[in-house]
PDB file of C-alpha atoms in Angstrom:
ATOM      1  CA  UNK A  26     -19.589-203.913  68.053  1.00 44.00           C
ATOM      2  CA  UNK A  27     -18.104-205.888  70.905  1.00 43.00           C
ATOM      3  CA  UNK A  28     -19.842-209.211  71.314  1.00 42.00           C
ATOM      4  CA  UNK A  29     -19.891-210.835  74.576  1.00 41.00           C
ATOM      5  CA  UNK A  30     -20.749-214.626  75.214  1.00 39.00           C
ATOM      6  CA  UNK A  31     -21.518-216.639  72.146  1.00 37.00           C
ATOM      7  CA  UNK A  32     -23.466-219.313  74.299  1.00 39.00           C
ATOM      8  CA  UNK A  33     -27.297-219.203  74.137  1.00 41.00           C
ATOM      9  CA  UNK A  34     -28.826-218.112  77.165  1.00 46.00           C
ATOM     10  CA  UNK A  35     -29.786-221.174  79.120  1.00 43.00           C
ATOM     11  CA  UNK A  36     -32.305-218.804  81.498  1.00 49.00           C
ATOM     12  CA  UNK A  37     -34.871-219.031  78.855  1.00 47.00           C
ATOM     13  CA  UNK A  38     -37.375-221.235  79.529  1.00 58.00           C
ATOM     14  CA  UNK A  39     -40.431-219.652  77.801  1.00 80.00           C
ATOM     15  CA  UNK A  40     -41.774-216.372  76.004  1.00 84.00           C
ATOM     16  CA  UNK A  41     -44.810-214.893  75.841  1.00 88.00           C
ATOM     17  CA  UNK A  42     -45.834-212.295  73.320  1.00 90.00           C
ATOM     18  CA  UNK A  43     -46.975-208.932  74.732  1.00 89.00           C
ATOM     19  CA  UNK A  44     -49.216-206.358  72.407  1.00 91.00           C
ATOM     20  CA  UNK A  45     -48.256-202.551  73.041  1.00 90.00           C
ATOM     21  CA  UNK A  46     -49.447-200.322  71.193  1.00 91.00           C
ATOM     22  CA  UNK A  47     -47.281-197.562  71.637  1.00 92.00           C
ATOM     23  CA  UNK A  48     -43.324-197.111  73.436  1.00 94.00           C
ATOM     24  CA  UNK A  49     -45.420-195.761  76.278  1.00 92.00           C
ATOM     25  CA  UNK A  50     -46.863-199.406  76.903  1.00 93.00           C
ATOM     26  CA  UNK A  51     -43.162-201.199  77.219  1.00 94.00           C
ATOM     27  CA  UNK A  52     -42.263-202.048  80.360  1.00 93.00           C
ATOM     28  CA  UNK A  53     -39.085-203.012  82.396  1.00 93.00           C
ATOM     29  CA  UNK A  54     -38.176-207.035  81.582  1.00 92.00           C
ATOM     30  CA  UNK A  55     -39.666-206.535  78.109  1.00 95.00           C
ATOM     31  CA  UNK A  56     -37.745-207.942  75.237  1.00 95.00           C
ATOM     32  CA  UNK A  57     -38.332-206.629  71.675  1.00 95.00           C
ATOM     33  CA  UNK A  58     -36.243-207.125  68.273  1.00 95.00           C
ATOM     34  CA  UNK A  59     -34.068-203.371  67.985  1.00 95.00           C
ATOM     35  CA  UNK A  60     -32.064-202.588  65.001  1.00 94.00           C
ATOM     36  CA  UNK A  61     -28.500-201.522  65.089  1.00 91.00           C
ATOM     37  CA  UNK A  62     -27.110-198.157  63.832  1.00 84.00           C
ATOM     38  CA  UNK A  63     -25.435-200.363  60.768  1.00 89.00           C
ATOM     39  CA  UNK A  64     -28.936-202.164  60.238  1.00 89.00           C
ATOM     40  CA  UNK A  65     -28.725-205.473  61.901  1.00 93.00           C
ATOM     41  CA  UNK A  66     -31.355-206.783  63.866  1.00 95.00           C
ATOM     42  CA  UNK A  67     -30.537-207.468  67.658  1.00 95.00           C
ATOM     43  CA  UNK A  68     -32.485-209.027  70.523  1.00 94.00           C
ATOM     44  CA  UNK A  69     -32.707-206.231  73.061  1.00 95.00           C
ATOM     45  CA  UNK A  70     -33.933-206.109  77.150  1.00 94.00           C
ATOM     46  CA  UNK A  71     -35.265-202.770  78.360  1.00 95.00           C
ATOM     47  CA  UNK A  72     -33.689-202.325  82.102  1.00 93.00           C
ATOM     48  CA  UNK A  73     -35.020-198.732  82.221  1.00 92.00           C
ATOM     49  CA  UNK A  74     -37.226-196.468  81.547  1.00 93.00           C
ATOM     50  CA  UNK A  75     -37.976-192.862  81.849  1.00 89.00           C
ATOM     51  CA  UNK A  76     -40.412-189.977  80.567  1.00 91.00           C
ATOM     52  CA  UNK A  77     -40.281-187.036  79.377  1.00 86.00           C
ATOM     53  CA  UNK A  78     -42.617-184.541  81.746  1.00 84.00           C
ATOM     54  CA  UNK A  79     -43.279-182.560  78.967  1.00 85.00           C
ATOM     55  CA  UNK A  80     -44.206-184.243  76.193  1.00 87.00           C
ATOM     56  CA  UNK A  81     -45.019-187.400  78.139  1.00 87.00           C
ATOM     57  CA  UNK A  82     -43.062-189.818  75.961  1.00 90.00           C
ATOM     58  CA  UNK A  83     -41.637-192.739  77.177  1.00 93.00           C
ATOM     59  CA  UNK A  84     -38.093-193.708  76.593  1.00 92.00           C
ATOM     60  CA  UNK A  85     -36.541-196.988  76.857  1.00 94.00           C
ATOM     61  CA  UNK A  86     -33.169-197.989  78.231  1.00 93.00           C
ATOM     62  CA  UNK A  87     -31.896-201.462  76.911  1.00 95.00           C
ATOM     63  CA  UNK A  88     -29.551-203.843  77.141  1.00 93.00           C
ATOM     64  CA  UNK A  89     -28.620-206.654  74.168  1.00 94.00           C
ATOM     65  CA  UNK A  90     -29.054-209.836  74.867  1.00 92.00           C
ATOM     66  CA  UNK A  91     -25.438-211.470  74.778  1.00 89.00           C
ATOM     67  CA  UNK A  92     -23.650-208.681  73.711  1.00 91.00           C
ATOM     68  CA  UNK A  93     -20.850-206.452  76.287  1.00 87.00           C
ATOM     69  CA  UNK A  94     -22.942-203.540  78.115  1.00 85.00           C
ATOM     70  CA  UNK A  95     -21.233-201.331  76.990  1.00 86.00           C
ATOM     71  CA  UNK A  96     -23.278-201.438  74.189  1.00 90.00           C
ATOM     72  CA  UNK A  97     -26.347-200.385  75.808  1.00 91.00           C
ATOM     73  CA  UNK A  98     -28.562-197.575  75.174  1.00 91.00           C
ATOM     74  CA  UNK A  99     -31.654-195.202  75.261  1.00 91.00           C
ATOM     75  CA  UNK A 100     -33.025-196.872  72.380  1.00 93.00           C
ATOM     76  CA  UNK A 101     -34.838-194.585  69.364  1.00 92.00           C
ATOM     77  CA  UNK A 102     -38.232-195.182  68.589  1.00 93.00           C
ATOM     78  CA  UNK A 103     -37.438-195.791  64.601  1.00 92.00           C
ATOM     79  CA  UNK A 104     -35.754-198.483  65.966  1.00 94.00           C
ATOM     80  CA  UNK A 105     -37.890-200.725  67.475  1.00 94.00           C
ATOM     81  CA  UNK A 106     -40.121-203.636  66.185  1.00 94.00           C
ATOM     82  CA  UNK A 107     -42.939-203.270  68.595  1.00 94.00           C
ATOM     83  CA  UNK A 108     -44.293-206.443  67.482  1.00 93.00           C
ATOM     84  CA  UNK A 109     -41.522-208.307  68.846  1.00 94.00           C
ATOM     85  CA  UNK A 110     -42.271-207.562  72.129  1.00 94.00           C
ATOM     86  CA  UNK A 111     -42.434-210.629  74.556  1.00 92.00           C
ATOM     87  CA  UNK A 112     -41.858-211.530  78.155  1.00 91.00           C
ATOM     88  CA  UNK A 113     -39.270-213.774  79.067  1.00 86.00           C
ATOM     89  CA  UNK A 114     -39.655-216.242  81.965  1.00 78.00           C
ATOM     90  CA  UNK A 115     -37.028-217.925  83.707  1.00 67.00           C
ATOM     91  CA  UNK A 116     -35.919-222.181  84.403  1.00 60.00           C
ATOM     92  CA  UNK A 117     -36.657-222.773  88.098  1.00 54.00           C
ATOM     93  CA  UNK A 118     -32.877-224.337  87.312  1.00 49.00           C
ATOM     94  CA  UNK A 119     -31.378-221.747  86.718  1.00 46.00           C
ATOM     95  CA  UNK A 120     -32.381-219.592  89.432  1.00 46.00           C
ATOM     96  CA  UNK A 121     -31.288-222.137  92.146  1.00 47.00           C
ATOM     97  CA  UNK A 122     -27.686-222.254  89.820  1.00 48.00           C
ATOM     98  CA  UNK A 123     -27.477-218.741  90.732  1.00 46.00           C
ATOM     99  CA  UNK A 124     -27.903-219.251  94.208  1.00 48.00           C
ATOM    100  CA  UNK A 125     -25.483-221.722  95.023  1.00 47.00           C
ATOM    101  CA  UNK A 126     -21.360-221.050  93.909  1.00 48.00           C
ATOM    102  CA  UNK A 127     -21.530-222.599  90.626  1.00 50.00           C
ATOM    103  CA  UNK A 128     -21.535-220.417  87.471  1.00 50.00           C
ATOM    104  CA  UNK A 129     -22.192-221.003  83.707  1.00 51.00           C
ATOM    105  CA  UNK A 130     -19.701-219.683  81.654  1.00 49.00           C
ATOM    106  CA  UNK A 131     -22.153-216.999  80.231  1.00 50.00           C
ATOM    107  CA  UNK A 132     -23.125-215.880  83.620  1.00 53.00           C
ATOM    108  CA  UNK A 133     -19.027-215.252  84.401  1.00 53.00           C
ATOM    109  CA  UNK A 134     -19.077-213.226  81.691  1.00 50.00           C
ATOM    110  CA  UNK A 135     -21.572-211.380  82.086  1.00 53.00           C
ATOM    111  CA  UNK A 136     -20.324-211.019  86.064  1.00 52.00           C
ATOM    112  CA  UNK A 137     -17.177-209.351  84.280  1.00 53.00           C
ATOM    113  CA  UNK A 138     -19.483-206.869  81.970  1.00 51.00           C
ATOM    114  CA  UNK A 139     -21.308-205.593  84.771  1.00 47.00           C
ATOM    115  CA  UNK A 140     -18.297-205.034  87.218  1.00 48.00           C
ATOM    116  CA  UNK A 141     -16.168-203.401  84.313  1.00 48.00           C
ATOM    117  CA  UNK A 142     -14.039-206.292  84.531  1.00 49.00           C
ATOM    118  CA  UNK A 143     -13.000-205.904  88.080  1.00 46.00           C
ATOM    119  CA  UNK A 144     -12.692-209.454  90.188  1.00 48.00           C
ATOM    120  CA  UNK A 145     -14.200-212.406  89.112  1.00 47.00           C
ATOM    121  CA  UNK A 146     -17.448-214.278  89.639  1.00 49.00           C
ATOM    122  CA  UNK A 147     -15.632-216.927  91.809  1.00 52.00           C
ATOM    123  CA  UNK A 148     -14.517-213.885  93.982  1.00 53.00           C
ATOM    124  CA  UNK A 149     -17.641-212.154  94.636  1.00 53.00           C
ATOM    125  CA  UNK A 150     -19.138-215.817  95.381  1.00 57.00           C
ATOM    126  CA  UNK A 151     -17.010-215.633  98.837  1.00 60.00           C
ATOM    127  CA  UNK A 152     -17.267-212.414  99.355  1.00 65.00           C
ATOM    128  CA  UNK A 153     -19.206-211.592 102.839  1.00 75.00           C
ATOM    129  CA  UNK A 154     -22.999-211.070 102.484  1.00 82.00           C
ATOM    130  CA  UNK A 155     -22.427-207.027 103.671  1.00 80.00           C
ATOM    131  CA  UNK A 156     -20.043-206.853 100.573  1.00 79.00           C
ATOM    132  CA  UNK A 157     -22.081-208.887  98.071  1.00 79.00           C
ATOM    133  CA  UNK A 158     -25.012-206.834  98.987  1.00 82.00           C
ATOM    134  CA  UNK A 159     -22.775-203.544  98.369  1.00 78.00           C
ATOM    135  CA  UNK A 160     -21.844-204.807  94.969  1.00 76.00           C
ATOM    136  CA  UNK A 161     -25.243-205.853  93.707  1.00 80.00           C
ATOM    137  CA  UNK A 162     -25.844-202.184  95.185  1.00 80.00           C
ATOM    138  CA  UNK A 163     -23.367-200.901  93.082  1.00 72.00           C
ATOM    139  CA  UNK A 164     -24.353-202.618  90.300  1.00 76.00           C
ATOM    140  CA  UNK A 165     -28.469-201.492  90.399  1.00 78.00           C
ATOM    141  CA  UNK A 166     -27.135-198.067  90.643  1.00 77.00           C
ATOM    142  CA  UNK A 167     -24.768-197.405  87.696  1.00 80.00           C
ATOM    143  CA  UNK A 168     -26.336-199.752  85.382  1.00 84.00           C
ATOM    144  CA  UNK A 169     -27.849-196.598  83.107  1.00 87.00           C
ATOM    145  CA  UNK A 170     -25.140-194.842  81.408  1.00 87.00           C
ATOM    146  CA  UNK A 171     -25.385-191.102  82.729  1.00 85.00           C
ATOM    147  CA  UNK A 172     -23.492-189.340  80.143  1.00 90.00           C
ATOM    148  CA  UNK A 173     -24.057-190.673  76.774  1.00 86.00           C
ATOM    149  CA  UNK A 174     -20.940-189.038  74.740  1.00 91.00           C
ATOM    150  CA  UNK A 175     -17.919-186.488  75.356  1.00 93.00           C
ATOM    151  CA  UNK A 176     -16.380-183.745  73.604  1.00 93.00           C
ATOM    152  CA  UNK A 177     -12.142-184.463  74.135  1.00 90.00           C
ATOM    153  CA  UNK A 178     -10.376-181.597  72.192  1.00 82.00           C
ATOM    154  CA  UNK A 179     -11.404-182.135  68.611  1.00 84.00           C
ATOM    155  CA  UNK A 180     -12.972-185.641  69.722  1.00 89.00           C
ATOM    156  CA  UNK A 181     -16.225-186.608  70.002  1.00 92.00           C
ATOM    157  CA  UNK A 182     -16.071-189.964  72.138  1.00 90.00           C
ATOM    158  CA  UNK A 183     -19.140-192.407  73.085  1.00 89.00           C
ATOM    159  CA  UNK A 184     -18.805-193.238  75.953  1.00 88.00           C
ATOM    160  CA  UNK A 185     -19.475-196.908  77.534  1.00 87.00           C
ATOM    161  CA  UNK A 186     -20.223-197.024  81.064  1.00 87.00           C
ATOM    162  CA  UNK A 187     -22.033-195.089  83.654  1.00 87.00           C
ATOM    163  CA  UNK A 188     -19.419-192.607  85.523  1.00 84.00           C
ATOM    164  CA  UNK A 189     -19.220-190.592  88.585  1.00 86.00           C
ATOM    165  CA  UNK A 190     -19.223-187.113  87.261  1.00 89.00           C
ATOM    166  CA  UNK A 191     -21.334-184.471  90.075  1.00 89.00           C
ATOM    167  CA  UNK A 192     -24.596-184.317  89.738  1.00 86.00           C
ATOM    168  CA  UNK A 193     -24.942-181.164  87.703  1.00 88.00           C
ATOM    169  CA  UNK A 194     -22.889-182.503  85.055  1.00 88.00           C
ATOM    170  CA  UNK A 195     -24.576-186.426  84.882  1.00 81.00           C
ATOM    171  CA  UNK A 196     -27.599-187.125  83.101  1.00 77.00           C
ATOM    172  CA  UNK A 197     -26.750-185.047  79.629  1.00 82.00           C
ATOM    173  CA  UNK A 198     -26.153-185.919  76.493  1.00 83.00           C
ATOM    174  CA  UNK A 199     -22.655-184.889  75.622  1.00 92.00           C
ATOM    175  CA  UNK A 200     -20.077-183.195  78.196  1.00 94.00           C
ATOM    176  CA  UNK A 201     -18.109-180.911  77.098  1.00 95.00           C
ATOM    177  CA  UNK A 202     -13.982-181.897  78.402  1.00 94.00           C
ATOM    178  CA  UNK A 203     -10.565-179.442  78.161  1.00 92.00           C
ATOM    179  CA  UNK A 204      -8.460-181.734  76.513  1.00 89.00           C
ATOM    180  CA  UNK A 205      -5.566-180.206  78.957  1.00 88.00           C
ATOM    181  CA  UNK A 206      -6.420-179.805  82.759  1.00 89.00           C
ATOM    182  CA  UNK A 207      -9.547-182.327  82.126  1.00 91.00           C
ATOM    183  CA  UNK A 208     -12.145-179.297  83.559  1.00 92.00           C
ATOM    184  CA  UNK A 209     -15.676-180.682  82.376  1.00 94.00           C
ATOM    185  CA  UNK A 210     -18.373-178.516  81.135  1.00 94.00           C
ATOM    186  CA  UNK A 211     -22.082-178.743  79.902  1.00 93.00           C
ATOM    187  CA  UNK A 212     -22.195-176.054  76.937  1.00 93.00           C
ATOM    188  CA  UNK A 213     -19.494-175.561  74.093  1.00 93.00           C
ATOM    189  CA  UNK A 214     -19.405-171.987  74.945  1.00 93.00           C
ATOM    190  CA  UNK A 215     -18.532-172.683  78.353  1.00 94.00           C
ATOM    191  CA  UNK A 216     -15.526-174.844  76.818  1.00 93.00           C
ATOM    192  CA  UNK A 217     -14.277-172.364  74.163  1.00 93.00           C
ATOM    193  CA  UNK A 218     -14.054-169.384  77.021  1.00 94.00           C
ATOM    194  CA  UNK A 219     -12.185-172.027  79.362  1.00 94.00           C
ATOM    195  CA  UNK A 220     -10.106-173.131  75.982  1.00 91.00           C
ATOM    196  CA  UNK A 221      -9.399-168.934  75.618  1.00 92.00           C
ATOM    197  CA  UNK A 222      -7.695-168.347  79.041  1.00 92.00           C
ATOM    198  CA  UNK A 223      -6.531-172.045  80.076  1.00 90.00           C
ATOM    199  CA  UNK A 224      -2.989-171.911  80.078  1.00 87.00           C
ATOM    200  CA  UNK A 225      -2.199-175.698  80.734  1.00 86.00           C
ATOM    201  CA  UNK A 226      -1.063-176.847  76.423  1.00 84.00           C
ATOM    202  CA  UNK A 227      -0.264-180.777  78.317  1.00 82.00           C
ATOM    203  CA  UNK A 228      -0.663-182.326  81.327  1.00 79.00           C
ATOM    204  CA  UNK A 229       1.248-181.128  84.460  1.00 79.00           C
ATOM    205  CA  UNK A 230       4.275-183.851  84.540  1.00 81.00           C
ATOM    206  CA  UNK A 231       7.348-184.672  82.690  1.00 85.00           C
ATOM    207  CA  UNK A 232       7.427-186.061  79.229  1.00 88.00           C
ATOM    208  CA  UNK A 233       8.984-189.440  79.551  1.00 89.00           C
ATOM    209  CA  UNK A 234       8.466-190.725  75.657  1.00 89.00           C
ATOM    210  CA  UNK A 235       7.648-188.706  72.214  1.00 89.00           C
ATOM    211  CA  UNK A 236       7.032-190.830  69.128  1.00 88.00           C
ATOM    212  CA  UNK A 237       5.896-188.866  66.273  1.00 82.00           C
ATOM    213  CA  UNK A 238       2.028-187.619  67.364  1.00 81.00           C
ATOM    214  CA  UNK A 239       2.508-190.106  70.690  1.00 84.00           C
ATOM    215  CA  UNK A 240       3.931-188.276  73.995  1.00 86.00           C
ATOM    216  CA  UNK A 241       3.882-189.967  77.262  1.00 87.00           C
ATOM    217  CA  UNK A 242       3.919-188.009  80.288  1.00 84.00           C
ATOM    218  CA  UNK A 243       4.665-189.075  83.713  1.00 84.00           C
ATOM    219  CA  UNK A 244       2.396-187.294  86.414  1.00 82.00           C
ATOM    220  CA  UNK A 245       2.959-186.738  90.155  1.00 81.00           C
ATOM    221  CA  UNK A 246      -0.442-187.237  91.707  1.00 75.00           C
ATOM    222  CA  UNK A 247       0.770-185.622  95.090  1.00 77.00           C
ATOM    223  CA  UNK A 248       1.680-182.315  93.491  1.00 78.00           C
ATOM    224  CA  UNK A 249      -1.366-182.196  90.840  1.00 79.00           C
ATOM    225  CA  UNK A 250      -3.943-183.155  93.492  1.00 78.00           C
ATOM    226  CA  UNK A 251      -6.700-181.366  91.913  1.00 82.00           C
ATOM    227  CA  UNK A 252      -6.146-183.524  88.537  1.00 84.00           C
ATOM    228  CA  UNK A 253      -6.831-187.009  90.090  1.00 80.00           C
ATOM    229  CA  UNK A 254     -10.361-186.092  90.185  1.00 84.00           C
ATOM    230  CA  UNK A 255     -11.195-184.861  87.083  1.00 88.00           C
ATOM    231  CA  UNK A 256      -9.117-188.026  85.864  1.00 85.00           C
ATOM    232  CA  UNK A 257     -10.995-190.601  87.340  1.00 84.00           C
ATOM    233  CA  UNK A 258     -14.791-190.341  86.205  1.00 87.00           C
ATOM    234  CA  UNK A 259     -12.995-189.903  82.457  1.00 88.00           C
ATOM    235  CA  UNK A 260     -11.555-193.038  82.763  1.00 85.00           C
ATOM    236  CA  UNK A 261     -14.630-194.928  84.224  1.00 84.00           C
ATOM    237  CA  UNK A 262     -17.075-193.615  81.372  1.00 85.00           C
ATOM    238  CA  UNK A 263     -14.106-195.722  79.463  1.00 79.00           C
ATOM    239  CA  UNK A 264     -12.816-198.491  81.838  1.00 77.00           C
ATOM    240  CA  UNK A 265     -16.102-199.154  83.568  1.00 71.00           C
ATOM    241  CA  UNK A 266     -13.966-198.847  87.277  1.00 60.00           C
ATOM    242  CA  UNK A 267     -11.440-196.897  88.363  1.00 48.00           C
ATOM    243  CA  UNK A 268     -10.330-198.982  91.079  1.00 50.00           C
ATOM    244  CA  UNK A 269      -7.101-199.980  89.142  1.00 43.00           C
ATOM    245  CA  UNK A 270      -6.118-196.113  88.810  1.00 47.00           C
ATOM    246  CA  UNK A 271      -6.548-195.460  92.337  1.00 46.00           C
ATOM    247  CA  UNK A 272      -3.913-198.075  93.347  1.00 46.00           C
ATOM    248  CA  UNK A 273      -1.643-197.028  91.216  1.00 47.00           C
ATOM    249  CA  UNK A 274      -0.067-195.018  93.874  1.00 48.00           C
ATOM    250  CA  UNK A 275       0.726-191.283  93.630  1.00 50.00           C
ATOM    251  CA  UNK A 276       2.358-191.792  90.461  1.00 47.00           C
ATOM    252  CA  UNK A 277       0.679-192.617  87.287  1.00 48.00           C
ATOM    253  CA  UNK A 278       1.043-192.210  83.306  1.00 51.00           C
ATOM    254  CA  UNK A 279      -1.017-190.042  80.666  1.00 51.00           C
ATOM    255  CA  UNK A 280      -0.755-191.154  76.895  1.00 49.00           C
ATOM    256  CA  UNK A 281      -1.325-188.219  74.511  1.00 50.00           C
ATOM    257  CA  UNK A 282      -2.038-187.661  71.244  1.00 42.00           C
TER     258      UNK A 282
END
């Protein structure tokens, strides 16, 4: 697990206990105690929700409470302590703090989790008001991971941010990735035919560095146009932006293993 700010949250002025009795009941904003995949117990904030239309089940979308976002999930039910579950309210303080151009060390950092680590709190404080609303924007809209893990050759990868795949291919569970020309798919079968007849065995450059099970190859992004875009939403489910990879230039460098 990657922990983010060690400093207690000073937003939290008060809690009140909430009783639910059932995941259908839990709400956006509410807190609850969720336990980890290796057993520990973690404070946890649900920032969304959806249901199922055919079973009408609830299911909850949260975030841990001073922990990297990258670590947030569509919690399981056998992993929630619904009588945890309270509302948090908020320092009058606080909210004026984040209103005016100072910022708390825990809310830089958790500036530089939301934006993938792209700029810096001081940055976006003197940004415009068009481009600050843009961001926030930004922010609201990829805050739910859309693709929850990937299949890379042999590798099964979770992934760690929300990316920009096309609509048909968001919102699933796994997607299914050639490990050569990056063509992304939604069924294995779909894969193993594409794996059958794909005739790229590395990426379309030249090989610059070999080490053992390492190869580096150099790529030239104006004659392999068609393999910046399949390239980019890969490394956002990863990097959280891809904003450094598209000023790299025309040229840029693929690591293989």
């Amino acid at each position: 697990p990657v922990s983010g700010d060690s400093e207690a949250d000073s937003a939290t002025l008060s809690s009140v206990s909430v009783k639910v009795e059932s995941v259908n009941d839990l709400q956006i904003g509410h807190r609850l105690s969720a336990k980890w995949k290796d057993g520990s117990i973690h404070q946890a904030e649900i920032i969304e929700t959806r249901v199922n239309q055919q079973t009408k089940q609830k299911s909850v979308y949260v975030h841990y409470i001073d922990e990297n976002r990258r670590l947030d999930e569509w919690l399981p039910d056998d992993r929630m302590d619904l009588s945890s579950v309270q509302i948090v309210q908020k320092s009058d303080s606080v909210a004026g703090n984040k209103n005016g151009n100072r910022q708390t060390r825990h809310q830089k950092r958790k500036f530089e989790d939301i934006t993938g680590g792209v700029g810096t709190a001081e940055a976006a404080d003197h940004e415009d008001p068009v481009t600050q609303r843009l961001e926030r924007d930004h922010m609201e809209a990829t805050k739910v991971k859309n693709i929850m893990c990937i299949q890379l050759g042999k590798y099964e990868v979770d992934t760690w941010y929300y990316s920009p795949y096309p609509d048909e291919y968001s919102n699933c569970d796994k997607l299914f990735i050639c490990e050569f020309c990056l063509k992304y798919m939604r069924k294995l079968g779909t894969l193993e035919r594409h794996m059958a007849k794909c005739e790229w065995r590395h990426p379309p450059g030249d090989e610059i560095y070999r080490d053992d099970r390492l190869s580096v190859f150099e790529v030239d992004g104006k004659k392999t146009q068609n393999l910046l875009p399949k390239l980019v939403p890969l490394v956002e489910i990863i990097l959280g932006s891809q904003d450094s990879l598209l000023r790299c230039g025309p040229i840029f460098v693929l690591r293989c293993l």
